[in-house]
mmCIF file of C-alpha atoms in Angstrom:
data_model
loop_
_atom_site.group_PDB
_atom_site.id
_atom_site.type_symbol
_atom_site.label_atom_id
_atom_site.label_comp_id
_atom_site.label_asym_id
_atom_site.label_seq_id
_atom_site.Cartn_x
_atom_site.Cartn_y
_atom_site.Cartn_z
ATOM 1 C CA UNK T 1 47.635 18.697 -46.147
ATOM 2 C CA UNK T 2 43.998 18.180 -47.093
ATOM 3 C CA UNK T 3 43.137 18.963 -43.615
ATOM 4 C CA UNK T 4 45.173 22.019 -43.385
ATOM 5 C CA UNK T 5 43.320 25.684 -44.007
ATOM 6 C CA UNK T 6 44.609 28.495 -45.063
ATOM 7 C CA UNK T 7 44.494 31.741 -42.895
ATOM 8 C CA UNK T 8 45.223 35.127 -43.480
ATOM 9 C CA UNK T 9 47.390 37.324 -41.413
ATOM 10 C CA UNK T 10 46.190 41.096 -41.314
ATOM 11 C CA UNK T 11 50.012 41.514 -43.860
ATOM 12 C CA UNK T 12 48.439 39.774 -46.540
ATOM 13 C CA UNK T 13 50.687 36.690 -45.877
ATOM 14 C CA UNK T 14 49.215 33.768 -46.180
ATOM 15 C CA UNK T 15 49.964 31.120 -43.598
ATOM 16 C CA UNK T 16 48.615 27.308 -43.463
ATOM 17 C CA UNK T 17 46.974 25.976 -40.177
ATOM 18 C CA UNK T 18 45.835 22.740 -38.957
ATOM 19 C CA UNK T 19 42.248 23.129 -37.941
ATOM 20 C CA UNK T 20 42.021 22.589 -33.687
ATOM 21 C CA UNK T 21 44.810 25.522 -34.153
ATOM 22 C CA UNK T 22 42.890 28.475 -31.709
ATOM 23 C CA UNK T 23 46.121 31.574 -32.819
ATOM 24 C CA UNK T 24 48.855 32.367 -35.159
ATOM 25 C CA UNK T 25 51.751 34.520 -34.763
ATOM 26 C CA UNK T 26 52.728 35.732 -38.630
ATOM 27 C CA UNK T 27 56.861 35.356 -38.474
ATOM 28 C CA UNK T 28 56.945 38.377 -40.292
ATOM 29 C CA UNK T 29 54.572 41.202 -39.288
ATOM 30 C CA UNK T 30 54.110 39.676 -35.450
ATOM 31 C CA UNK T 31 50.849 39.768 -35.227
ATOM 32 C CA UNK T 32 48.629 37.231 -33.428
ATOM 33 C CA UNK T 33 45.482 36.183 -35.533
ATOM 34 C CA UNK T 34 43.045 34.515 -33.152
ATOM 35 C CA UNK T 35 40.937 31.016 -34.959
ATOM 36 C CA UNK T 36 38.063 29.963 -35.075
ATOM 37 C CA UNK T 37 37.167 26.551 -35.720
ATOM 38 C CA UNK T 38 33.305 26.098 -38.802
ATOM 39 C CA UNK T 39 31.536 24.817 -34.747
ATOM 40 C CA UNK T 40 32.415 28.050 -33.057
ATOM 41 C CA UNK T 41 30.652 29.481 -35.997
ATOM 42 C CA UNK T 42 28.232 28.067 -36.067
ATOM 43 C CA UNK T 43 27.526 28.412 -32.012
ATOM 44 C CA UNK T 44 28.108 31.710 -33.037
ATOM 45 C CA UNK T 45 25.259 32.355 -35.356
ATOM 46 C CA UNK T 46 22.571 29.529 -33.839
ATOM 47 C CA UNK T 47 22.483 32.004 -30.567
ATOM 48 C CA UNK T 48 22.118 34.767 -33.590
ATOM 49 C CA UNK T 49 19.201 33.238 -34.614
ATOM 50 C CA UNK T 50 18.306 32.489 -31.373
ATOM 51 C CA UNK T 51 18.119 35.882 -30.589
ATOM 52 C CA UNK T 52 15.859 37.402 -33.315
ATOM 53 C CA UNK T 53 12.994 34.896 -32.789
ATOM 54 C CA UNK T 54 12.472 35.843 -29.291
ATOM 55 C CA UNK T 55 13.033 39.246 -30.281
ATOM 56 C CA UNK T 56 10.035 38.340 -33.007
ATOM 57 C CA UNK T 57 8.028 37.079 -30.416
ATOM 58 C CA UNK T 58 7.723 39.392 -27.831
ATOM 59 C CA UNK T 59 7.124 41.428 -30.577
ATOM 60 C CA UNK T 60 3.564 39.075 -31.896
ATOM 61 C CA UNK T 61 3.280 38.427 -28.563
ATOM 62 C CA UNK T 62 2.836 42.997 -27.242
ATOM 63 C CA UNK T 63 0.107 45.187 -28.288
ATOM 64 C CA UNK T 64 0.691 47.349 -31.590
ATOM 65 C CA UNK T 65 1.531 50.991 -29.965
ATOM 66 C CA UNK T 66 -0.525 53.528 -31.583
ATOM 67 C CA UNK T 67 1.673 56.793 -33.445
ATOM 68 C CA UNK T 68 -0.995 58.720 -33.011
ATOM 69 C CA UNK T 69 -4.261 59.342 -31.681
ATOM 70 C CA UNK T 70 -7.438 56.872 -33.204
ATOM 71 C CA UNK T 71 -10.440 58.824 -34.582
ATOM 72 C CA UNK T 72 -13.423 57.506 -32.944
ATOM 73 C CA UNK T 73 -15.869 55.206 -34.914
ATOM 74 C CA UNK T 74 -17.511 57.171 -37.643
ATOM 75 C CA UNK T 75 -20.674 54.118 -38.085
ATOM 76 C CA UNK T 76 -23.222 55.967 -35.755
ATOM 77 C CA UNK T 77 -26.197 57.422 -36.468
ATOM 78 C CA UNK T 78 -25.810 60.801 -35.475
ATOM 79 C CA UNK T 79 -21.908 62.538 -35.108
ATOM 80 C CA UNK T 80 -20.397 65.796 -36.123
ATOM 81 C CA UNK T 81 -17.562 67.397 -36.953
ATOM 82 C CA UNK T 82 -16.340 70.732 -35.218
ATOM 83 C CA UNK T 83 -14.503 73.440 -36.408
ATOM 84 C CA UNK T 84 -13.260 76.749 -33.758
ATOM 85 C CA UNK T 85 -10.196 78.382 -35.508
ATOM 86 C CA UNK T 86 -9.514 81.739 -33.341
ATOM 87 C CA UNK T 87 -6.039 81.884 -35.218
ATOM 88 C CA UNK T 88 -3.689 83.387 -32.222
ATOM 89 C CA UNK T 89 -1.277 85.110 -32.576
ATOM 90 C CA UNK T 90 -1.616 85.825 -36.306
ATOM 91 C CA UNK T 91 -2.615 89.339 -36.912
ATOM 92 C CA UNK T 92 -5.537 87.922 -38.409
ATOM 93 C CA UNK T 93 -6.695 86.327 -35.162
ATOM 94 C CA UNK T 94 -10.674 86.163 -34.293
ATOM 95 C CA UNK T 95 -12.440 86.153 -30.939
ATOM 96 C CA UNK T 96 -14.570 83.051 -29.769
ATOM 97 C CA UNK T 97 -14.946 81.118 -32.647
ATOM 98 C CA UNK T 98 -13.483 78.210 -30.238
ATOM 99 C CA UNK T 99 -16.303 79.131 -27.664
ATOM 100 C CA UNK T 100 -18.441 78.595 -30.825
ATOM 101 C CA UNK T 101 -16.662 74.584 -31.362
ATOM 102 C CA UNK T 102 -18.003 74.260 -27.866
ATOM 103 C CA UNK T 103 -21.064 76.170 -27.856
ATOM 104 C CA UNK T 104 -22.214 73.780 -30.771
ATOM 105 C CA UNK T 105 -20.641 70.390 -29.701
ATOM 106 C CA UNK T 106 -22.321 71.158 -25.539
ATOM 107 C CA UNK T 107 -26.132 72.411 -28.006
ATOM 108 C CA UNK T 108 -25.953 68.476 -30.043
ATOM 109 C CA UNK T 109 -25.216 66.843 -27.058
ATOM 110 C CA UNK T 110 -27.637 68.340 -24.476
ATOM 111 C CA UNK T 111 -30.624 69.401 -27.566
ATOM 112 C CA UNK T 112 -30.269 67.062 -29.967
ATOM 113 C CA UNK T 113 -28.665 63.803 -27.985
ATOM 114 C CA UNK T 114 -25.745 63.086 -29.926
ATOM 115 C CA UNK T 115 -23.497 60.829 -28.447
ATOM 116 C CA UNK T 116 -20.109 62.609 -27.074
ATOM 117 C CA UNK T 117 -18.120 60.597 -28.734
ATOM 118 C CA UNK T 118 -19.229 61.236 -31.924
ATOM 119 C CA UNK T 119 -19.257 64.449 -32.169
ATOM 120 C CA UNK T 120 -15.196 64.810 -33.383
ATOM 121 C CA UNK T 121 -13.212 69.161 -32.056
ATOM 122 C CA UNK T 122 -11.106 70.628 -33.450
ATOM 123 C CA UNK T 123 -9.814 73.932 -32.743
ATOM 124 C CA UNK T 124 -6.393 74.673 -31.195
ATOM 125 C CA UNK T 125 -7.591 74.244 -27.683
ATOM 126 C CA UNK T 126 -7.140 70.314 -28.190
ATOM 127 C CA UNK T 127 -4.149 68.654 -26.798
ATOM 128 C CA UNK T 128 -3.902 65.446 -29.654
ATOM 129 C CA UNK T 129 -1.428 66.858 -33.569
ATOM 130 C CA UNK T 130 -4.581 64.660 -34.354
ATOM 131 C CA UNK T 131 -6.862 68.038 -33.241
ATOM 132 C CA UNK T 132 -4.999 71.007 -34.593
ATOM 133 C CA UNK T 133 -6.958 72.590 -37.230
ATOM 134 C CA UNK T 134 -4.933 71.926 -39.516
ATOM 135 C CA UNK T 135 -5.502 71.577 -43.296
ATOM 136 C CA UNK T 136 -4.852 68.156 -43.577
ATOM 137 C CA UNK T 137 -6.279 67.089 -40.011
ATOM 138 C CA UNK T 138 -9.847 68.796 -41.614
ATOM 139 C CA UNK T 139 -9.126 66.482 -44.837
ATOM 140 C CA UNK T 140 -8.865 63.659 -42.558
ATOM 141 C CA UNK T 141 -12.055 64.804 -40.153
ATOM 142 C CA UNK T 142 -14.367 65.165 -43.305
ATOM 143 C CA UNK T 143 -13.969 62.262 -45.032
ATOM 144 C CA UNK T 144 -14.287 60.227 -40.782
ATOM 145 C CA UNK T 145 -17.726 62.225 -41.013
ATOM 146 C CA UNK T 146 -18.801 61.196 -43.586
ATOM 147 C CA UNK T 147 -17.489 58.078 -44.186
ATOM 148 C CA UNK T 148 -19.591 53.987 -43.892
ATOM 149 C CA UNK T 149 -22.717 56.769 -44.012
ATOM 150 C CA UNK T 150 -26.245 54.953 -43.463
ATOM 151 C CA UNK T 151 -30.102 55.491 -43.960
ATOM 152 C CA UNK T 152 -31.215 57.633 -41.406
ATOM 153 C CA UNK T 153 -28.225 57.833 -40.090
ATOM 154 C CA UNK T 154 -27.456 62.974 -38.776
ATOM 155 C CA UNK T 155 -24.274 64.590 -40.095
ATOM 156 C CA UNK T 156 -23.177 67.479 -38.351
ATOM 157 C CA UNK T 157 -20.499 69.671 -39.765
ATOM 158 C CA UNK T 158 -20.006 73.202 -38.107
ATOM 159 C CA UNK T 159 -17.098 75.277 -38.714
ATOM 160 C CA UNK T 160 -16.110 79.401 -37.667
ATOM 161 C CA UNK T 161 -13.749 80.458 -38.332
ATOM 162 C CA UNK T 162 -12.226 83.044 -41.684
ATOM 163 C CA UNK T 163 -13.625 82.366 -44.967
ATOM 164 C CA UNK T 164 -12.259 83.991 -47.940
ATOM 165 C CA UNK T 165 -12.893 83.613 -51.880
ATOM 166 C CA UNK T 166 -10.750 82.510 -54.921
ATOM 167 C CA UNK T 167 -9.801 82.175 -58.872
ATOM 168 C CA UNK T 168 -12.297 79.546 -60.175
ATOM 169 C CA UNK T 169 -10.128 78.560 -62.888
ATOM 170 C CA UNK T 170 -12.252 75.126 -63.402
ATOM 171 C CA UNK T 171 -15.193 77.594 -64.869
ATOM 172 C CA UNK T 172 -18.439 76.103 -62.354
ATOM 173 C CA UNK T 173 -19.302 79.228 -60.649
ATOM 174 C CA UNK T 174 -21.993 82.349 -62.310
ATOM 175 C CA UNK T 175 -18.982 84.869 -60.310
ATOM 176 C CA UNK T 176 -16.079 83.429 -61.786
ATOM 177 C CA UNK T 177 -15.367 82.861 -58.043
ATOM 178 C CA UNK T 178 -14.661 79.688 -55.750
ATOM 179 C CA UNK T 179 -15.765 80.280 -51.499
ATOM 180 C CA UNK T 180 -13.258 78.748 -49.444
ATOM 181 C CA UNK T 181 -12.188 77.953 -45.731
ATOM 182 C CA UNK T 182 -9.107 79.068 -44.008
ATOM 183 C CA UNK T 183 -7.131 76.304 -42.132
ATOM 184 C CA UNK T 184 -4.414 76.710 -39.222
ATOM 185 C CA UNK T 185 -2.468 77.251 -41.707
ATOM 186 C CA UNK T 186 -3.272 77.746 -44.667
ATOM 187 C CA UNK T 187 -0.418 80.318 -45.420
ATOM 188 C CA UNK T 188 1.811 77.667 -46.783
ATOM 189 C CA UNK T 189 -0.240 74.987 -47.072
ATOM 190 C CA UNK T 190 -3.460 76.900 -48.467
ATOM 191 C CA UNK T 191 -7.146 76.898 -48.094
ATOM 192 C CA UNK T 192 -9.946 74.044 -48.640
ATOM 193 C CA UNK T 193 -11.808 74.805 -51.776
ATOM 194 C CA UNK T 194 -15.291 74.755 -52.100
ATOM 195 C CA UNK T 195 -15.141 71.735 -55.257
ATOM 196 C CA UNK T 196 -13.233 69.708 -52.494
ATOM 197 C CA UNK T 197 -15.723 70.005 -49.967
ATOM 198 C CA UNK T 198 -18.145 69.050 -52.114
ATOM 199 C CA UNK T 199 -16.816 66.004 -52.731
ATOM 200 C CA UNK T 200 -14.898 65.114 -49.774
ATOM 201 C CA UNK T 201 -18.862 65.766 -47.855
ATOM 202 C CA UNK T 202 -21.563 65.564 -50.723
ATOM 203 C CA UNK T 203 -20.875 63.985 -53.216
ATOM 204 C CA UNK T 204 -21.113 60.758 -50.298
ATOM 205 C CA UNK T 205 -24.149 61.416 -49.432
ATOM 206 C CA UNK T 206 -26.551 57.805 -49.490
ATOM 207 C CA UNK T 207 -29.924 57.608 -50.020
ATOM 208 C CA UNK T 208 -32.154 58.660 -46.313
ATOM 209 C CA UNK T 209 -28.285 60.473 -45.231
ATOM 210 C CA UNK T 210 -28.753 64.281 -44.354
ATOM 211 C CA UNK T 211 -26.098 66.344 -43.615
ATOM 212 C CA UNK T 212 -26.832 69.929 -41.776
ATOM 213 C CA UNK T 213 -23.114 72.218 -42.069
ATOM 214 C CA UNK T 214 -23.517 75.189 -40.135
ATOM 215 C CA UNK T 215 -20.679 77.985 -41.430
ATOM 216 C CA UNK T 216 -19.944 80.746 -39.299
ATOM 217 C CA UNK T 217 -16.726 82.267 -41.980
ATOM 218 C CA UNK T 218 -17.623 84.721 -44.451
ATOM 219 C CA UNK T 219 -17.704 84.727 -47.807
ATOM 220 C CA UNK T 220 -18.999 81.770 -47.065
ATOM 221 C CA UNK T 221 -23.113 81.439 -48.671
ATOM 222 C CA UNK T 222 -23.003 78.394 -51.577
ATOM 223 C CA UNK T 223 -19.747 76.451 -49.917
ATOM 224 C CA UNK T 224 -20.425 73.337 -50.061
ATOM 225 C CA UNK T 225 -21.699 74.113 -53.365
ATOM 226 C CA UNK T 226 -24.825 72.535 -53.430
ATOM 227 C CA UNK T 227 -26.487 73.874 -56.690
ATOM 228 C CA UNK T 228 -29.857 75.837 -54.910
ATOM 229 C CA UNK T 229 -29.820 78.920 -52.918
ATOM 230 C CA UNK T 230 -32.752 80.315 -50.760
ATOM 231 C CA UNK T 231 -34.005 83.982 -50.852
ATOM 232 C CA UNK T 232 -35.297 84.568 -47.970
ATOM 233 C CA UNK T 233 -37.384 88.366 -47.823
ATOM 234 C CA UNK T 234 -37.914 89.699 -44.458
ATOM 235 C CA UNK T 235 -41.872 89.238 -44.756
ATOM 236 C CA UNK T 236 -41.450 85.905 -44.732
ATOM 237 C CA UNK T 237 -41.584 84.868 -48.757
ATOM 238 C CA UNK T 238 -39.189 83.215 -50.474
ATOM 239 C CA UNK T 239 -37.581 82.265 -53.402
ATOM 240 C CA UNK T 240 -34.926 79.236 -55.013
ATOM 241 C CA UNK T 241 -31.930 80.250 -56.575
ATOM 242 C CA UNK T 242 -30.858 77.438 -58.845
ATOM 243 C CA UNK T 243 -26.629 77.448 -59.233
ATOM 244 C CA UNK T 244 -26.309 74.094 -60.771
ATOM 245 C CA UNK T 245 -22.879 73.781 -63.827
ATOM 246 C CA UNK T 246 -23.241 72.309 -66.785
ATOM 247 C CA UNK T 247 -19.569 71.282 -66.329
ATOM 248 C CA UNK T 248 -19.864 69.813 -62.559
ATOM 249 C CA UNK T 249 -22.691 67.854 -60.328
ATOM 250 C CA UNK T 250 -22.734 68.619 -57.291
ATOM 251 C CA UNK T 251 -25.548 66.616 -55.668
ATOM 252 C CA UNK T 252 -24.707 63.432 -53.597
ATOM 253 C CA UNK T 253 -25.542 59.972 -54.501
ATOM 254 C CA UNK T 254 -29.452 60.102 -53.176
ATOM 255 C CA UNK T 255 -28.613 61.931 -49.556
ATOM 256 C CA UNK T 256 -29.487 65.372 -48.458
ATOM 257 C CA UNK T 257 -27.361 68.011 -47.905
ATOM 258 C CA UNK T 258 -28.133 71.574 -46.311
ATOM 259 C CA UNK T 259 -26.272 74.470 -45.120
ATOM 260 C CA UNK T 260 -26.684 77.758 -42.926
ATOM 261 C CA UNK T 261 -23.979 80.205 -43.663
ATOM 262 C CA UNK T 262 -22.790 83.345 -42.461
ATOM 263 C CA UNK T 263 -24.064 85.976 -45.167
ATOM 264 C CA UNK T 264 -23.280 85.331 -48.266
ATOM 265 C CA UNK T 265 -20.214 84.920 -51.256
ATOM 266 C CA UNK T 266 -19.572 88.461 -50.917
ATOM 267 C CA UNK T 267 -20.067 89.313 -47.790
ATOM 268 C CA UNK T 268 -18.984 89.152 -44.406
ATOM 269 C CA UNK T 269 -19.085 87.406 -40.839
ATOM 270 C CA UNK T 270 -18.652 88.631 -37.729
ATOM 271 C CA UNK T 271 -19.043 88.403 -33.357
ATOM 272 C CA UNK T 272 -20.139 90.173 -31.039
ATOM 273 C CA UNK T 273 -20.517 90.279 -26.894
ATOM 274 C CA UNK T 274 -24.640 90.862 -27.144
ATOM 275 C CA UNK T 275 -26.372 87.615 -27.565
ATOM 276 C CA UNK T 276 -23.787 86.080 -24.050
ATOM 277 C CA UNK T 277 -21.794 88.729 -23.085
ATOM 278 C CA UNK T 278 -18.728 87.668 -24.298
ATOM 279 C CA UNK T 279 -17.906 87.181 -28.032
ATOM 280 C CA UNK T 280 -20.057 85.294 -29.927
ATOM 281 C CA UNK T 281 -20.125 84.463 -33.363
ATOM 282 C CA UNK T 282 -23.411 85.835 -35.073
ATOM 283 C CA UNK T 283 -24.265 82.460 -36.920
ATOM 284 C CA UNK T 284 -23.737 80.130 -34.786
ATOM 285 C CA UNK T 285 -24.857 81.498 -31.541
ATOM 286 C CA UNK T 286 -28.817 82.477 -33.967
ATOM 287 C CA UNK T 287 -28.548 78.941 -34.915
ATOM 288 C CA UNK T 288 -28.611 77.348 -31.043
ATOM 289 C CA UNK T 289 -30.444 79.939 -30.192
ATOM 290 C CA UNK T 290 -33.395 79.454 -32.999
ATOM 291 C CA UNK T 291 -33.575 75.881 -32.554
ATOM 292 C CA UNK T 292 -33.810 75.950 -28.902
ATOM 293 C CA UNK T 293 -36.831 78.624 -29.093
ATOM 294 C CA UNK T 294 -38.550 77.042 -32.016
ATOM 295 C CA UNK T 295 -38.878 73.657 -30.836
ATOM 296 C CA UNK T 296 -39.017 70.698 -31.688
ATOM 297 C CA UNK T 297 -39.166 70.115 -35.716
ATOM 298 C CA UNK T 298 -39.702 73.471 -36.463
ATOM 299 C CA UNK T 299 -40.212 74.150 -40.102
ATOM 300 C CA UNK T 300 -36.601 75.230 -42.057
ATOM 301 C CA UNK T 301 -38.474 78.279 -42.895
ATOM 302 C CA UNK T 302 -39.715 78.923 -39.778
ATOM 303 C CA UNK T 303 -35.938 78.529 -37.706
ATOM 304 C CA UNK T 304 -34.310 80.875 -41.004
ATOM 305 C CA UNK T 305 -36.011 83.549 -40.097
ATOM 306 C CA UNK T 306 -35.934 83.438 -36.361
ATOM 307 C CA UNK T 307 -32.143 83.028 -37.306
ATOM 308 C CA UNK T 308 -32.179 86.192 -39.365
ATOM 309 C CA UNK T 309 -34.384 88.039 -36.350
ATOM 310 C CA UNK T 310 -31.359 87.283 -34.259
ATOM 311 C CA UNK T 311 -28.201 88.776 -36.405
ATOM 312 C CA UNK T 312 -31.077 91.848 -36.920
ATOM 313 C CA UNK T 313 -31.604 92.619 -33.648
ATOM 314 C CA UNK T 314 -27.614 92.362 -32.576
ATOM 315 C CA UNK T 315 -27.346 94.464 -36.289
ATOM 316 C CA UNK T 316 -28.992 97.521 -34.849
ATOM 317 C CA UNK T 317 -27.261 97.692 -31.466
ATOM 318 C CA UNK T 318 -24.344 99.001 -33.531
ATOM 319 C CA UNK T 319 -22.227 97.249 -31.219
ATOM 320 C CA UNK T 320 -20.459 94.488 -33.491
ATOM 321 C CA UNK T 321 -16.480 93.363 -32.866
ATOM 322 C CA UNK T 322 -14.114 92.781 -35.731
ATOM 323 C CA UNK T 323 -15.825 92.508 -39.412
ATOM 324 C CA UNK T 324 -18.372 93.287 -38.366
ATOM 325 C CA UNK T 325 -19.387 97.221 -39.751
ATOM 326 C CA UNK T 326 -22.301 99.105 -39.949
ATOM 327 C CA UNK T 327 -21.914 98.732 -43.817
ATOM 328 C CA UNK T 328 -22.397 94.583 -43.397
ATOM 329 C CA UNK T 329 -26.610 95.534 -42.354
ATOM 330 C CA UNK T 330 -27.862 93.558 -44.550
ATOM 331 C CA UNK T 331 -25.388 90.646 -44.104
ATOM 332 C CA UNK T 332 -28.163 87.880 -43.014
ATOM 333 C CA UNK T 333 -28.203 83.595 -42.850
ATOM 334 C CA UNK T 334 -28.087 81.948 -45.991
ATOM 335 C CA UNK T 335 -29.795 78.681 -46.606
ATOM 336 C CA UNK T 336 -28.370 76.309 -49.725
ATOM 337 C CA UNK T 337 -29.409 72.585 -50.351
ATOM 338 C CA UNK T 338 -28.507 70.150 -53.245
ATOM 339 C CA UNK T 339 -32.916 70.493 -53.804
ATOM 340 C CA UNK T 340 -35.924 72.715 -53.761
ATOM 341 C CA UNK T 341 -38.355 72.178 -51.428
ATOM 342 C CA UNK T 342 -40.781 73.913 -49.344
ATOM 343 C CA UNK T 343 -39.347 75.333 -46.532
ATOM 344 C CA UNK T 344 -42.369 75.853 -44.412
ATOM 345 C CA UNK T 345 -43.926 72.565 -44.872
ATOM 346 C CA UNK T 346 -40.249 70.577 -44.540
ATOM 347 C CA UNK T 347 -39.189 70.259 -40.720
ATOM 348 C CA UNK T 348 -35.881 70.820 -39.442
ATOM 349 C CA UNK T 349 -34.491 68.072 -38.117
ATOM 350 C CA UNK T 350 -31.311 66.230 -36.440
#
């Protein structure tokens, strides 16, 4: 009896059977139960294990599938992030911002010798979900731009789109307002405020690395929260304003950051067909034209004066569209920096 085994039928009745029996019929419910020996069970288990081992080998032999398109390697002497947002389909849509980003890319590649593979474009026209200028993607792109930055690196951040202001909650703003950039999904995800932009783009810059930002947006004067503001007068004279905060350090880790903004913190930017016959961001166009006109390595002062002159010329023709009105005639490009310097003795080099 020791070699026999008990089998439970569907009705719950226990039936004792010999090991070699493969099927048995219950005398109570008349159902037939198929039986398997321990050898059969072991063989089945071995087949399952063998199949699983084959799947594991196939998985390791095949290259891993990428769920998202990888960003280009950040390790290069020259690299840039260019953002152009038209906000298509919105009541606050803009014209020409995507074209601004494309113009900046052509300028950097053709005039400034930036490798095209080192330029990350974020616009609504991009096919990759990673290249749409959402808040998450812009943040990710900014981190990519400064990742592993080294001495002699030249980094460029360009943004053409909406800018804004909101209440300053940490007390580091003289006017009580934080400046902000508006990503494509700012209505649901929020804006990117200057405190965060400074923390991501400016603070990690090491000694010898340079960042130049070109911000073609309203309320963009100190959107990088750089501590020194250059006030350029029409006669070419200038003075620096020290806007350092005692509450927070806004400098770098030894590097340098410069920002050309379309207007002051309380000002507005605009786009116009004056320059090219098509809607173009006035700030973006004047920056590119200024560098081309000034020739190799102009001074910051010379470049800023050329940009201001181009904007004044367009404003005087009074055919601006969008944000510009006759009351905005005083809106001119602004230069901010991590340090004071002689703008006429210091060369602008990308």
